[in-house]
mmCIF file of C-alpha atoms in Angstrom:
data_model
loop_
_atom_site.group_PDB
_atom_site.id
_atom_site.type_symbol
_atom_site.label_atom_id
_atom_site.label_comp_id
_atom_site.label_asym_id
_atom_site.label_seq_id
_atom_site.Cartn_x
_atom_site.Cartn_y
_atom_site.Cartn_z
ATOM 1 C CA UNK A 1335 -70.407 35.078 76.280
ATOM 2 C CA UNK A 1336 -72.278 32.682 74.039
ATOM 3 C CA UNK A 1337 -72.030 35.540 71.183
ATOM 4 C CA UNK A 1338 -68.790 35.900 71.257
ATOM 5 C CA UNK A 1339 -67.726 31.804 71.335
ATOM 6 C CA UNK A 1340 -69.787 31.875 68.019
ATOM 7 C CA UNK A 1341 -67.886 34.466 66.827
ATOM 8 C CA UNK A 1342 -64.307 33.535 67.971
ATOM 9 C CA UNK A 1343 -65.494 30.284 66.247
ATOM 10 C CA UNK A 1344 -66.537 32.050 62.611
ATOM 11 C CA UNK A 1345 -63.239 33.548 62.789
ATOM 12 C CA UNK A 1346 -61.270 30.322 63.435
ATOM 13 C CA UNK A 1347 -63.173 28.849 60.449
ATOM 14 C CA UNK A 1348 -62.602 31.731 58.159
ATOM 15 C CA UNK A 1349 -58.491 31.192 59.376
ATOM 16 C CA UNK A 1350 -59.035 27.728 58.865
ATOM 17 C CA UNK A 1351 -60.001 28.497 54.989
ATOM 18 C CA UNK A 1352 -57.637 30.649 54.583
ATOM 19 C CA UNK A 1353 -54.725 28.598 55.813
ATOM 20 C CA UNK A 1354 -55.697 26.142 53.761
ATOM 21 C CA UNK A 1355 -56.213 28.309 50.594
ATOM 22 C CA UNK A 1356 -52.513 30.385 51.335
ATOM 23 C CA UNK A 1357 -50.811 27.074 52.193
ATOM 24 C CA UNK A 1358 -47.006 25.526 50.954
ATOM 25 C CA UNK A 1359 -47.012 25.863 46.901
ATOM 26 C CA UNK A 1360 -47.577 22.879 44.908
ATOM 27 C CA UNK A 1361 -44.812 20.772 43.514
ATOM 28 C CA UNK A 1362 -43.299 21.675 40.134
ATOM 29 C CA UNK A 1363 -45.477 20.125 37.399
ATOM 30 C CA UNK A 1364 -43.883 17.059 36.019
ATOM 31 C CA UNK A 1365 -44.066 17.171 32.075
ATOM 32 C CA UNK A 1366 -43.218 14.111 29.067
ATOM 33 C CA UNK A 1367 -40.018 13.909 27.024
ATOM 34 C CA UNK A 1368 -39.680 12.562 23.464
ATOM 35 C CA UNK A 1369 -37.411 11.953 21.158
ATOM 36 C CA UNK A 1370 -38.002 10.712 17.741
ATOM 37 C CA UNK A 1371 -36.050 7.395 16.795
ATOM 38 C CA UNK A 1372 -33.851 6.965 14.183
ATOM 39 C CA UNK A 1373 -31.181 3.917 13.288
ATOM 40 C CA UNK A 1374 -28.796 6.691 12.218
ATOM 41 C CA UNK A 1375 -28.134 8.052 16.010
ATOM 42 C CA UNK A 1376 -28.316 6.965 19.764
ATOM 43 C CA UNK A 1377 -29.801 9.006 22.724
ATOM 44 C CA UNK A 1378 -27.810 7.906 26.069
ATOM 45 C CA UNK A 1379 -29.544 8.904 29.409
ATOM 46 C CA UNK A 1380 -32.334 10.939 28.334
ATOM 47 C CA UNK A 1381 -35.067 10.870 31.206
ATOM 48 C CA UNK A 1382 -39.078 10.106 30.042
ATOM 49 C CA UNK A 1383 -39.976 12.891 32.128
ATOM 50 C CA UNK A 1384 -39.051 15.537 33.409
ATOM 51 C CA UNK A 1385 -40.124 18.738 36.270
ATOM 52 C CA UNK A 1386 -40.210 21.596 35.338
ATOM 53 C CA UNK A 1387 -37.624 24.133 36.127
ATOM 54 C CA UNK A 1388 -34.946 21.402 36.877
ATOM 55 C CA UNK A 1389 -32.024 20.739 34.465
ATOM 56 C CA UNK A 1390 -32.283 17.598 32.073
ATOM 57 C CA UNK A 1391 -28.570 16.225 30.728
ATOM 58 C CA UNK A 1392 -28.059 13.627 28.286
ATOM 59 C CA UNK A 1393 -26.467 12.798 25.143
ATOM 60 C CA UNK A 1394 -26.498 12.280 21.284
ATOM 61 C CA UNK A 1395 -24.127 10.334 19.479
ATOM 62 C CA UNK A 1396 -23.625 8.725 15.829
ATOM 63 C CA UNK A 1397 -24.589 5.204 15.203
ATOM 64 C CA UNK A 1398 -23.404 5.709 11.438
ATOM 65 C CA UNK A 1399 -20.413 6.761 9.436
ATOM 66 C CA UNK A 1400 -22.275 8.450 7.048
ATOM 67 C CA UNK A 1401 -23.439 11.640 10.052
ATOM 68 C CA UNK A 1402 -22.644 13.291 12.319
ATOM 69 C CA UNK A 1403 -24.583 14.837 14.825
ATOM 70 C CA UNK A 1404 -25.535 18.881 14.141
ATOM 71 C CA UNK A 1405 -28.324 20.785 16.159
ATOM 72 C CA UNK A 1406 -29.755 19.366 19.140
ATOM 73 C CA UNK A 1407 -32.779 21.119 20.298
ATOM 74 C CA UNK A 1408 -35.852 20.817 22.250
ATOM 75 C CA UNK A 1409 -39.312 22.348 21.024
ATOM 76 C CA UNK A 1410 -37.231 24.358 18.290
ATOM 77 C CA UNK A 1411 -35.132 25.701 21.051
ATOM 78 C CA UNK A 1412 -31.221 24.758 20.302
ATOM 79 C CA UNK A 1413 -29.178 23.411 23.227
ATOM 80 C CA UNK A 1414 -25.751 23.679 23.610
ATOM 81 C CA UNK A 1415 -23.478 20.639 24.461
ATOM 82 C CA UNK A 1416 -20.830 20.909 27.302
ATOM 83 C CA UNK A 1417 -18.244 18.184 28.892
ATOM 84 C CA UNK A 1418 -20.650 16.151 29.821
ATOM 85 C CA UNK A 1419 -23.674 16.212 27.000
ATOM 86 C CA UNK A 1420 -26.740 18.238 26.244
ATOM 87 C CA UNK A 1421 -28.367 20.114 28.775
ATOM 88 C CA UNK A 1422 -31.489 22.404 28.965
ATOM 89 C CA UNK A 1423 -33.723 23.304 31.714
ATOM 90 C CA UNK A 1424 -37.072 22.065 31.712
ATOM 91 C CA UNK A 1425 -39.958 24.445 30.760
ATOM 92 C CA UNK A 1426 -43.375 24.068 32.204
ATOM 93 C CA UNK A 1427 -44.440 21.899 29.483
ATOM 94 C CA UNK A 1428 -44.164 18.698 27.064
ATOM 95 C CA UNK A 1429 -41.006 18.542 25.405
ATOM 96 C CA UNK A 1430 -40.200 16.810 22.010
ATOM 97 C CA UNK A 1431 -36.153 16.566 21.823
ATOM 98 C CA UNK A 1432 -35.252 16.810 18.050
ATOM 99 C CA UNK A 1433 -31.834 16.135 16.823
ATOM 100 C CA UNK A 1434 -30.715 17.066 13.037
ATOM 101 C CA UNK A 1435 -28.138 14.931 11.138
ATOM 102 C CA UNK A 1436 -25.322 16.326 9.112
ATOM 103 C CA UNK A 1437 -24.114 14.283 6.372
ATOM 104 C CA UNK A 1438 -20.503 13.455 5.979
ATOM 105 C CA UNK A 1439 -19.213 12.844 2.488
ATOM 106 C CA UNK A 1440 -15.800 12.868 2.092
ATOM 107 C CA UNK A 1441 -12.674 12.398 4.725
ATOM 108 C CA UNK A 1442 -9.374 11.761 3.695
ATOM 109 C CA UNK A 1443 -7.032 12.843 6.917
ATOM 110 C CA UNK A 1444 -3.768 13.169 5.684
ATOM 111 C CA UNK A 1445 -2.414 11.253 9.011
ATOM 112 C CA UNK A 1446 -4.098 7.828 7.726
ATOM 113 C CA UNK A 1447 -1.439 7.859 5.026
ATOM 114 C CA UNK A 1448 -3.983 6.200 2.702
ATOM 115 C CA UNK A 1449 -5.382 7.832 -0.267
ATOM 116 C CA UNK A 1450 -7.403 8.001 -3.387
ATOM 117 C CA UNK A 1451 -5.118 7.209 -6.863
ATOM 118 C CA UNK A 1452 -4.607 10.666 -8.950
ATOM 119 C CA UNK A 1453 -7.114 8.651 -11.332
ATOM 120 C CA UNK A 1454 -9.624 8.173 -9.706
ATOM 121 C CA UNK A 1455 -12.721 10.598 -10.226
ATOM 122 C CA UNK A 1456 -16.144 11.044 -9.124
ATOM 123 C CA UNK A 1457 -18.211 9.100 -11.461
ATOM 124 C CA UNK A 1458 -18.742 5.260 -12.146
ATOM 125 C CA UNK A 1459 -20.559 4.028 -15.188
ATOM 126 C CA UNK A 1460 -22.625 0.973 -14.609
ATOM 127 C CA UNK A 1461 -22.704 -2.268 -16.670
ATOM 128 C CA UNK A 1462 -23.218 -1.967 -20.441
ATOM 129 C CA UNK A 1463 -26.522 -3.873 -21.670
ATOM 130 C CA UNK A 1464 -24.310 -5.685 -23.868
ATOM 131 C CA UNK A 1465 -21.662 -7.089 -20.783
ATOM 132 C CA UNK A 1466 -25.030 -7.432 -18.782
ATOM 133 C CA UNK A 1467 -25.750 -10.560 -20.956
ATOM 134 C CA UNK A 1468 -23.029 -12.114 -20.890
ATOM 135 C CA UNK A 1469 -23.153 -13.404 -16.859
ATOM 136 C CA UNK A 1470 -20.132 -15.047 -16.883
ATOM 137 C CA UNK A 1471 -18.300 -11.318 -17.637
ATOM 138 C CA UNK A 1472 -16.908 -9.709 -14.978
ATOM 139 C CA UNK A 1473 -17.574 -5.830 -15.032
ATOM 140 C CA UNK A 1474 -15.331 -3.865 -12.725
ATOM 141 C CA UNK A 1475 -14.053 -0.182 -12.258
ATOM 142 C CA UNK A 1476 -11.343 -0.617 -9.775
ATOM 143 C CA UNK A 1477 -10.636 2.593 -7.723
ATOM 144 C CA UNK A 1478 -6.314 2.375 -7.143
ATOM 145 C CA UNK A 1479 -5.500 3.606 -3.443
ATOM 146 C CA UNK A 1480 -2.175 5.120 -2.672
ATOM 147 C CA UNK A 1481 -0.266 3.427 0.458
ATOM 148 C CA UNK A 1482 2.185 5.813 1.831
ATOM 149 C CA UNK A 1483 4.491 3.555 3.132
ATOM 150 C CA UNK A 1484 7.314 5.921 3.816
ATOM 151 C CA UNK A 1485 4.733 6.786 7.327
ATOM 152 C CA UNK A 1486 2.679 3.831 7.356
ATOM 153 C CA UNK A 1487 5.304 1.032 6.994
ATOM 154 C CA UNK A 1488 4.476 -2.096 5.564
ATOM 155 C CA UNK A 1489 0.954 -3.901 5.979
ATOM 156 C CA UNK A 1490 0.703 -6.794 7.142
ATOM 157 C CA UNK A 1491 -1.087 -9.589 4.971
ATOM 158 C CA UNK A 1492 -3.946 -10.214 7.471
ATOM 159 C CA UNK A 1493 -6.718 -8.039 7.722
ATOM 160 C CA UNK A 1494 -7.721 -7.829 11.751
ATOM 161 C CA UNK A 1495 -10.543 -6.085 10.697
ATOM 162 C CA UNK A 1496 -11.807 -4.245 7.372
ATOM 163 C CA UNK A 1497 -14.923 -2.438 6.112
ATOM 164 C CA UNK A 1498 -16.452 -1.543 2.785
ATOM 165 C CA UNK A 1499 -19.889 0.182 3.396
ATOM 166 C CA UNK A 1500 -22.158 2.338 1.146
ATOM 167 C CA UNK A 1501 -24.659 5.013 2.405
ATOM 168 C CA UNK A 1502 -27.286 4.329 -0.546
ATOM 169 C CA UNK A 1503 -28.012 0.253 -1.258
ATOM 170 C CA UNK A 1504 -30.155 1.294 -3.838
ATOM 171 C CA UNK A 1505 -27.148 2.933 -5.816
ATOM 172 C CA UNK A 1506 -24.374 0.824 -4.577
ATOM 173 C CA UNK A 1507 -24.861 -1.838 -2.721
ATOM 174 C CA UNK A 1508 -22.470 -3.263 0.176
ATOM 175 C CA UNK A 1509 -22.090 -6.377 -1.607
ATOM 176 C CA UNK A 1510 -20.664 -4.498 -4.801
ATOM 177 C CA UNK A 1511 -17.577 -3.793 -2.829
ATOM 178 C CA UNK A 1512 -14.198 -5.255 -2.145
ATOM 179 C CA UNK A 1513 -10.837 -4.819 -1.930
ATOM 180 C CA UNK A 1514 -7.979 -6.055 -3.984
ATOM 181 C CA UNK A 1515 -4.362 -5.894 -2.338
ATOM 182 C CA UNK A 1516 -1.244 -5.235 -3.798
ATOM 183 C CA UNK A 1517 1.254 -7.865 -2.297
ATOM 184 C CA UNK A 1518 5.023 -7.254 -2.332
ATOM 185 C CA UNK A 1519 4.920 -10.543 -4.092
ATOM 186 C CA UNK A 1520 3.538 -9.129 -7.114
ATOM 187 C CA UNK A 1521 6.162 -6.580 -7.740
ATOM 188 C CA UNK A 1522 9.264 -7.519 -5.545
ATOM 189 C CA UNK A 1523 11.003 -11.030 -7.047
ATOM 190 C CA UNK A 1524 10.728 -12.934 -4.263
ATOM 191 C CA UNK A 1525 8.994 -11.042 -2.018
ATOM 192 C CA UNK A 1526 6.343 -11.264 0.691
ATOM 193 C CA UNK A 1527 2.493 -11.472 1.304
ATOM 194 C CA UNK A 1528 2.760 -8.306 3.000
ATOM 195 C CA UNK A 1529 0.242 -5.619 1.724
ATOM 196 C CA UNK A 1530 1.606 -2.795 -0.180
ATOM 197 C CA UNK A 1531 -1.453 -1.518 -1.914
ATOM 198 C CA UNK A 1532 -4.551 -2.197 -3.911
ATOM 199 C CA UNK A 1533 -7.393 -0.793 -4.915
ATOM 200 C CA UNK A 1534 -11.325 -0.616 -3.888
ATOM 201 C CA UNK A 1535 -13.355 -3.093 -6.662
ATOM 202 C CA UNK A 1536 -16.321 -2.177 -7.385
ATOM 203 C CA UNK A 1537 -18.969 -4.613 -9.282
ATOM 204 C CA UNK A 1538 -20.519 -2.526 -12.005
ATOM 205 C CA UNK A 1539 -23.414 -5.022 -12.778
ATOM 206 C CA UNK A 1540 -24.606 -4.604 -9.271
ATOM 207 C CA UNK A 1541 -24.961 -0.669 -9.359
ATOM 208 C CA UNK A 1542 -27.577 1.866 -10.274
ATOM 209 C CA UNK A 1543 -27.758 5.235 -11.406
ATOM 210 C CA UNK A 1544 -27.384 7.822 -8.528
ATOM 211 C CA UNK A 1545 -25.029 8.902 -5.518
ATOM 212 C CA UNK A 1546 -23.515 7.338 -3.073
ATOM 213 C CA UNK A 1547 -21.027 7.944 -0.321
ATOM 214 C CA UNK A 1548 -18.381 5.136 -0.004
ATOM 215 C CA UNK A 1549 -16.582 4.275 3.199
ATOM 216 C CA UNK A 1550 -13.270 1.972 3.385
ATOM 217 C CA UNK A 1551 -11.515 1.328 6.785
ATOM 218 C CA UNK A 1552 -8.579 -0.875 6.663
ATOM 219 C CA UNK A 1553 -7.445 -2.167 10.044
ATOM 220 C CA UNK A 1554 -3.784 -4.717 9.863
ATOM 221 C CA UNK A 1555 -2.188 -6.389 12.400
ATOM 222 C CA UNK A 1556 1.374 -4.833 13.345
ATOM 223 C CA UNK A 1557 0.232 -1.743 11.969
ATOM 224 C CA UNK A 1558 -2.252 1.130 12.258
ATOM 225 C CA UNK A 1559 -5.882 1.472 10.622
ATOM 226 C CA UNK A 1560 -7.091 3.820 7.757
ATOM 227 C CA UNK A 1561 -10.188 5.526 6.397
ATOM 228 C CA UNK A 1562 -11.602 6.925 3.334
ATOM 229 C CA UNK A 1563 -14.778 8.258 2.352
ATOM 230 C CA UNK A 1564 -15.300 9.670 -1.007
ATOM 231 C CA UNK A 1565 -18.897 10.477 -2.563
ATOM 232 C CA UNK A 1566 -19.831 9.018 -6.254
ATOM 233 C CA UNK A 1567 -22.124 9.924 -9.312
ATOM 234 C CA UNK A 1568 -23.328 6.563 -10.815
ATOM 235 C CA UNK A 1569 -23.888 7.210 -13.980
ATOM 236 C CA UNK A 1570 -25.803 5.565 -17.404
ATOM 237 C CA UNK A 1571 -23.700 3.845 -19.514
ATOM 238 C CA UNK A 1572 -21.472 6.112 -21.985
ATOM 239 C CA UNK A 1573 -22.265 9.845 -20.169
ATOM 240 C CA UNK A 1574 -18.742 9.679 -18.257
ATOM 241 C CA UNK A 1575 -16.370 12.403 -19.655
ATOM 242 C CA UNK A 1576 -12.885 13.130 -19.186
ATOM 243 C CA UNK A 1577 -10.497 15.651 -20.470
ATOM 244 C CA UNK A 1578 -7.883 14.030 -22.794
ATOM 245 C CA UNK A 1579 -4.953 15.872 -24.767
ATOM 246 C CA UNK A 1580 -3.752 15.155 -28.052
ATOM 247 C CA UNK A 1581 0.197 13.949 -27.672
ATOM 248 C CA UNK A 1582 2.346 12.987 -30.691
ATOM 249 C CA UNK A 1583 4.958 10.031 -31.182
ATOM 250 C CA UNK A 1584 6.875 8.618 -33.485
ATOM 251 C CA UNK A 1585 7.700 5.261 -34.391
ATOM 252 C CA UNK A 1586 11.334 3.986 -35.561
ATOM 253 C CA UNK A 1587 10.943 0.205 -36.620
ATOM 254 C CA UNK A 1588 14.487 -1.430 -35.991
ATOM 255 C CA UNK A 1589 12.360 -4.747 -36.843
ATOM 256 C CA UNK A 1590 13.808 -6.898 -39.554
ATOM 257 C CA UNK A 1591 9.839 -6.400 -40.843
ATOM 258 C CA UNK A 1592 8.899 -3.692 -42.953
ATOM 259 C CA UNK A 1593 5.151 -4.947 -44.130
ATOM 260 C CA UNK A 1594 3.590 -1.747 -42.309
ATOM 261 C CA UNK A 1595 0.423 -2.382 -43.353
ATOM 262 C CA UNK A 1596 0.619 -5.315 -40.709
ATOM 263 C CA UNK A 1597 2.358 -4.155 -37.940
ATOM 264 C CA UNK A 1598 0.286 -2.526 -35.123
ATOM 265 C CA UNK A 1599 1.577 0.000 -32.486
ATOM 266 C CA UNK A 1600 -1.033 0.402 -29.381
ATOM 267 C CA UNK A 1601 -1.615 2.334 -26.290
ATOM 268 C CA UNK A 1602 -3.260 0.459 -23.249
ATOM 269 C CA UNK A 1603 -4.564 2.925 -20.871
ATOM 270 C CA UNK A 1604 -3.594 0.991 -17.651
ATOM 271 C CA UNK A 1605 -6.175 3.328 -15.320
ATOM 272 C CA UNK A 1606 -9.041 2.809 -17.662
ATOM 273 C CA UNK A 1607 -12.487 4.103 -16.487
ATOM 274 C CA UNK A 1608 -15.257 2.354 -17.742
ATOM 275 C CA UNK A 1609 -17.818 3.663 -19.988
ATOM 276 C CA UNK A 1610 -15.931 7.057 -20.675
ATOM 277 C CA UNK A 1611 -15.342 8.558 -23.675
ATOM 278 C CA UNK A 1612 -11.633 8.289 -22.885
ATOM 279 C CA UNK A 1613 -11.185 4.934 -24.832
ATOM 280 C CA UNK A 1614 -8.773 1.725 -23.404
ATOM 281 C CA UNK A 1615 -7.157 0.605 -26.575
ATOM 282 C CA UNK A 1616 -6.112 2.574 -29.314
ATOM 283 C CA UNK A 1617 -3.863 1.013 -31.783
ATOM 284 C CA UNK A 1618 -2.252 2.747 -35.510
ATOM 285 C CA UNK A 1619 -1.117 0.285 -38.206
ATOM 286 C CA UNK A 1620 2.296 2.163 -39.343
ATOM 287 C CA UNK A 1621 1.092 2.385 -42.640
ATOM 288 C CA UNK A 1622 -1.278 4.854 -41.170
ATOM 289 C CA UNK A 1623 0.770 7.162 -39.814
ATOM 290 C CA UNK A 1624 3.065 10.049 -41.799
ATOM 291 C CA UNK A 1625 6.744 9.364 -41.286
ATOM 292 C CA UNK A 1626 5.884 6.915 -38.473
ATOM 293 C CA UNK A 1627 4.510 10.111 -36.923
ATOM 294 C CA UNK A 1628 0.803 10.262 -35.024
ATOM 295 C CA UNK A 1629 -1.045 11.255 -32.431
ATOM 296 C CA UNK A 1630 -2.785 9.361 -29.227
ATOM 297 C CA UNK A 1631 -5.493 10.362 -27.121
ATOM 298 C CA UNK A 1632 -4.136 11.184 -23.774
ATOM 299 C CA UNK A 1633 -6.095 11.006 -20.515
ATOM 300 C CA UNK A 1634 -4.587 13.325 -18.347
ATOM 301 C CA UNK A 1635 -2.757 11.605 -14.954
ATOM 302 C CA UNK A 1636 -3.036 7.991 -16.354
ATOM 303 C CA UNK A 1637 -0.488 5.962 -17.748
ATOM 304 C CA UNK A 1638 0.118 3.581 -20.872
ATOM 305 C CA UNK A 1639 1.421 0.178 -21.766
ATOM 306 C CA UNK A 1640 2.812 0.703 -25.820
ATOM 307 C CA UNK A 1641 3.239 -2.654 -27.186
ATOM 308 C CA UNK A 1642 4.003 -3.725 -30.801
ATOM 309 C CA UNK A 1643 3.096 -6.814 -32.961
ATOM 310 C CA UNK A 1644 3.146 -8.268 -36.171
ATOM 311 C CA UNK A 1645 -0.355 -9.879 -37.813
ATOM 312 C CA UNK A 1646 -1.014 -10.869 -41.353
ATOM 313 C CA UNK A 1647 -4.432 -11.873 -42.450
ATOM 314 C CA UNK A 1648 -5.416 -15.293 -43.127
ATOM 315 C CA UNK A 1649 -6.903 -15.706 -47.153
ATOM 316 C CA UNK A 1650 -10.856 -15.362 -45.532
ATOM 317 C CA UNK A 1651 -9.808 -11.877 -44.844
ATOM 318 C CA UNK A 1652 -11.011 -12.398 -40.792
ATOM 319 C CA UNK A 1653 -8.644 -14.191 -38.964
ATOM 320 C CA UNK A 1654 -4.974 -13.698 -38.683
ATOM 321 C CA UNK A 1655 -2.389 -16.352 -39.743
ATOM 322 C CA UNK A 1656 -1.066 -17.760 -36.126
ATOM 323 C CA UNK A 1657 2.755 -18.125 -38.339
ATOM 324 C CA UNK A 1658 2.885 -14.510 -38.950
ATOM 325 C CA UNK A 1659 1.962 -13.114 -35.308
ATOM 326 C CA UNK A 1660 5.064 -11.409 -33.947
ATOM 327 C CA UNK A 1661 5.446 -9.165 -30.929
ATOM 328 C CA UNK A 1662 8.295 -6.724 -30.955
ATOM 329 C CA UNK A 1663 9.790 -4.819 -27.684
ATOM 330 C CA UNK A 1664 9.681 -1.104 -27.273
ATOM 331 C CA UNK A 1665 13.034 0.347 -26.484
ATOM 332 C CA UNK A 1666 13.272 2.229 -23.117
ATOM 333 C CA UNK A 1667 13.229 5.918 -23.476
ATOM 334 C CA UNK A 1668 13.742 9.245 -21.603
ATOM 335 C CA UNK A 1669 12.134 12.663 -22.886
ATOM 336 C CA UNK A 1670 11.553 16.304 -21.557
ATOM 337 C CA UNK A 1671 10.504 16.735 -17.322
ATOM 338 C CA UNK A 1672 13.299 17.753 -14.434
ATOM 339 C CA UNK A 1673 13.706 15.480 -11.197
ATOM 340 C CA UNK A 1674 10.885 18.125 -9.877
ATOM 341 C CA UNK A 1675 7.984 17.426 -12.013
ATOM 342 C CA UNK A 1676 9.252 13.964 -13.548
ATOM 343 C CA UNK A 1677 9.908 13.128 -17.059
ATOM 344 C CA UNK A 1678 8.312 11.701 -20.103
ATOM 345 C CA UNK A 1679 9.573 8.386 -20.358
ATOM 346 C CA UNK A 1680 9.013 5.032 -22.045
ATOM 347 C CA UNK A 1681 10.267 2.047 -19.578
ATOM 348 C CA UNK A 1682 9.667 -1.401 -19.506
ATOM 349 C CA UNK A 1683 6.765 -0.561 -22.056
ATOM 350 C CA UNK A 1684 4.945 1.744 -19.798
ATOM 351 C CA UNK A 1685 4.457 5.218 -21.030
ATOM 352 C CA UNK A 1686 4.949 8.173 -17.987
ATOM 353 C CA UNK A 1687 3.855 11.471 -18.692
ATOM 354 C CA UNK A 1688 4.002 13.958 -16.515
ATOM 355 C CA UNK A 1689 3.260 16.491 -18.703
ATOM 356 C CA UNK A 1690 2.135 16.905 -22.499
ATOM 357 C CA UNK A 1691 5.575 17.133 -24.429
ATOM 358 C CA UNK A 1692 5.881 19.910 -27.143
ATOM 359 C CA UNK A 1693 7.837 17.176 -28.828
ATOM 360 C CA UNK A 1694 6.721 13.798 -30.012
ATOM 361 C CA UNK A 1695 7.264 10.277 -27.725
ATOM 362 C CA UNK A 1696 10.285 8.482 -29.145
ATOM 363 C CA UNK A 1697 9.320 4.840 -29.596
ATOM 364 C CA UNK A 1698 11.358 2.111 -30.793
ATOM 365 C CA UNK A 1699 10.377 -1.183 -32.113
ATOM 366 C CA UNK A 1700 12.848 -4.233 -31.815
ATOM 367 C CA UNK A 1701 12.831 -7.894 -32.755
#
């Protein structure tokens, strides 16, 4: 009886071990979860750790106008986002979440009704050394926007809320930005502060060579908002170049002067870019020209003030004798075009054209 108590109690023992060795599984290990920081983006609701086997949600969004947000993945693994974030399960190990940023460059929705001018390109020249000395110079390249007012309706003259920002201070700094409006008081007699254009300003003596992506949101009272982005090449001084055409004109003085030799006809690019080969001024003394016949460079989609003036040199051969200056009008004129593509056309001084004409620009000087 004794021998068999000791062995009932070896057996017990050995099914005491064993129970203990076969018991309930362990718990899931719990593992760490990382995510690198960045100013660029935000990580909402993302747990520190996590067990494995369980499902982990959260969610990635934007802090910056410049991104938006492309793969999300954990240890190299991508992870798709649903309604309600990113979610993955949890593998039996450390996790590093990693999330990739895709740059956004250009927008331009068509539903803002706000635009970039038909002039506007993708370079900027900065500063000249020679305008960088003189500190009282302004040096701007102004950047026209296009209001489409037949959607939009009129702005309102106070600004709720605007923004200039670039996504490079190095190249172009926030502070090199600013918009000028176009009021209705500027080209309706008698009309309002109400805001029916302008253009983004930007300071060329505060820019450096390289490229930049700016962003312009324009928020009124009694009206909607608006965005643009737009990426730009700063470039050196002088290295800007832009396609211009060769158009002809011809000059009829009605002027009770005929001293051609001092009377100047000149083209004023009014969408000059700065530091381009395409050059602001170009004026012709009418003795230069053959028949009253020449040729102006043309930069193509920009338009041109002609004005006309009378200057004799003083006896030191420099400056002009104030008694002889005389400015002349320029005769409104209508060339080649249909209502479709518009026509060339002289009015109020400013030169329109549409097209290069196979004929020469009509222009007529009067007292």
């Amino acid at each position: 009886m004794k021998k068999f108590c000791l062995i009932m109690a070896g057996v017990l023992a050995v099914a005491a071990i064993g129970l203990t060795a076969c018991g309930a599984p362990a718990d899931p290990a719990v593992h760490n979860i990382t995510c690198a920081e960045n100013d660029d983006y935000r990580v909402i609701d993302l747990s520190a750790k996590g067990q494995a086997g369980s499902d982990i949600l959260f969610d990635v969004v934007s802090e910056s106008v410049f991104y938006e947000i492309g793969e999300v993945s954990y240890n190299g693994t991508p992870i798709e986002k649903g309604s309600l974030g990113y979610k993955f399960t949890m593998p039996d190990e450390d996790v590093t979440i990693e999330v990739r940023l895709t740059p956004v460059t250009e927008y331009d929705d068509p539903d803002d009704y706000l635009s970039w001018g038909s002039t506007v390109i993708d370079e900027i020249s900065v500063a000249s050394e020679k305008d960088m000395g003189y500190t009282a110079l302004e040096c701007t390249q102004e950047l026209p926007l296009v209001f489409d007012m037949r959607k939009f309706g009129e702005y309102n003259n106070v600004l709720d809320r605007s923004e200039i920002l670039s996504s490079d201070q190095n190249v172009i700094p926030d502070e090199a930005l600013s918009f000028d409006p176009l009021l209705a008081s500027e080209i309706i007699p008698g009309g309002t502060n109400t805001v029916r254009g302008g253009s983004l300003v930007v300071d060329l003596k505060k820019i450096a060579p390289g490229t930049a992506t700016i962003y312009l949101y324009l928020d009124y009272n009694n009206s909607g908002s608006a965005a643009l982005m737009r990426t730009f090449t700063v470039t050196e001084y002088g290295e800007i170049e832009i396609d211009t055409l060769d158009v002809p004109f011809v000059v009829k003085n009605n002027t009770s002067y005929d001293d051609e030799e001092n009377i100047t006809i000149s083209f004023t690019d009014s969408d000059p870019v700065y530091g381009s080969n395409a050059p602001e001024r170009q004026s012709f003394k009418l003795s230069e020209l053959t028949s009253g016949e020449g040729t102006f460079g043309y930069a193509v989609g920009h338009t041109y003030s002609i004005s006309a003036s009378r200057a004799v040199l003083s006896d030191d051969g420099i400056h002009y004798d104030p008694d002889s200056m005389v400015s002349f009008s320029v005769s409104d004129w209508v060339g080649p075009g249909s209502s479709v593509t518009g026509f060339v056309k002289i009015e109020d001084g400013e030169l329109t054209l549409p097209n290069v004409p196979a004929t020469p620009v009509q222009i007529t000087m009067n007292d």
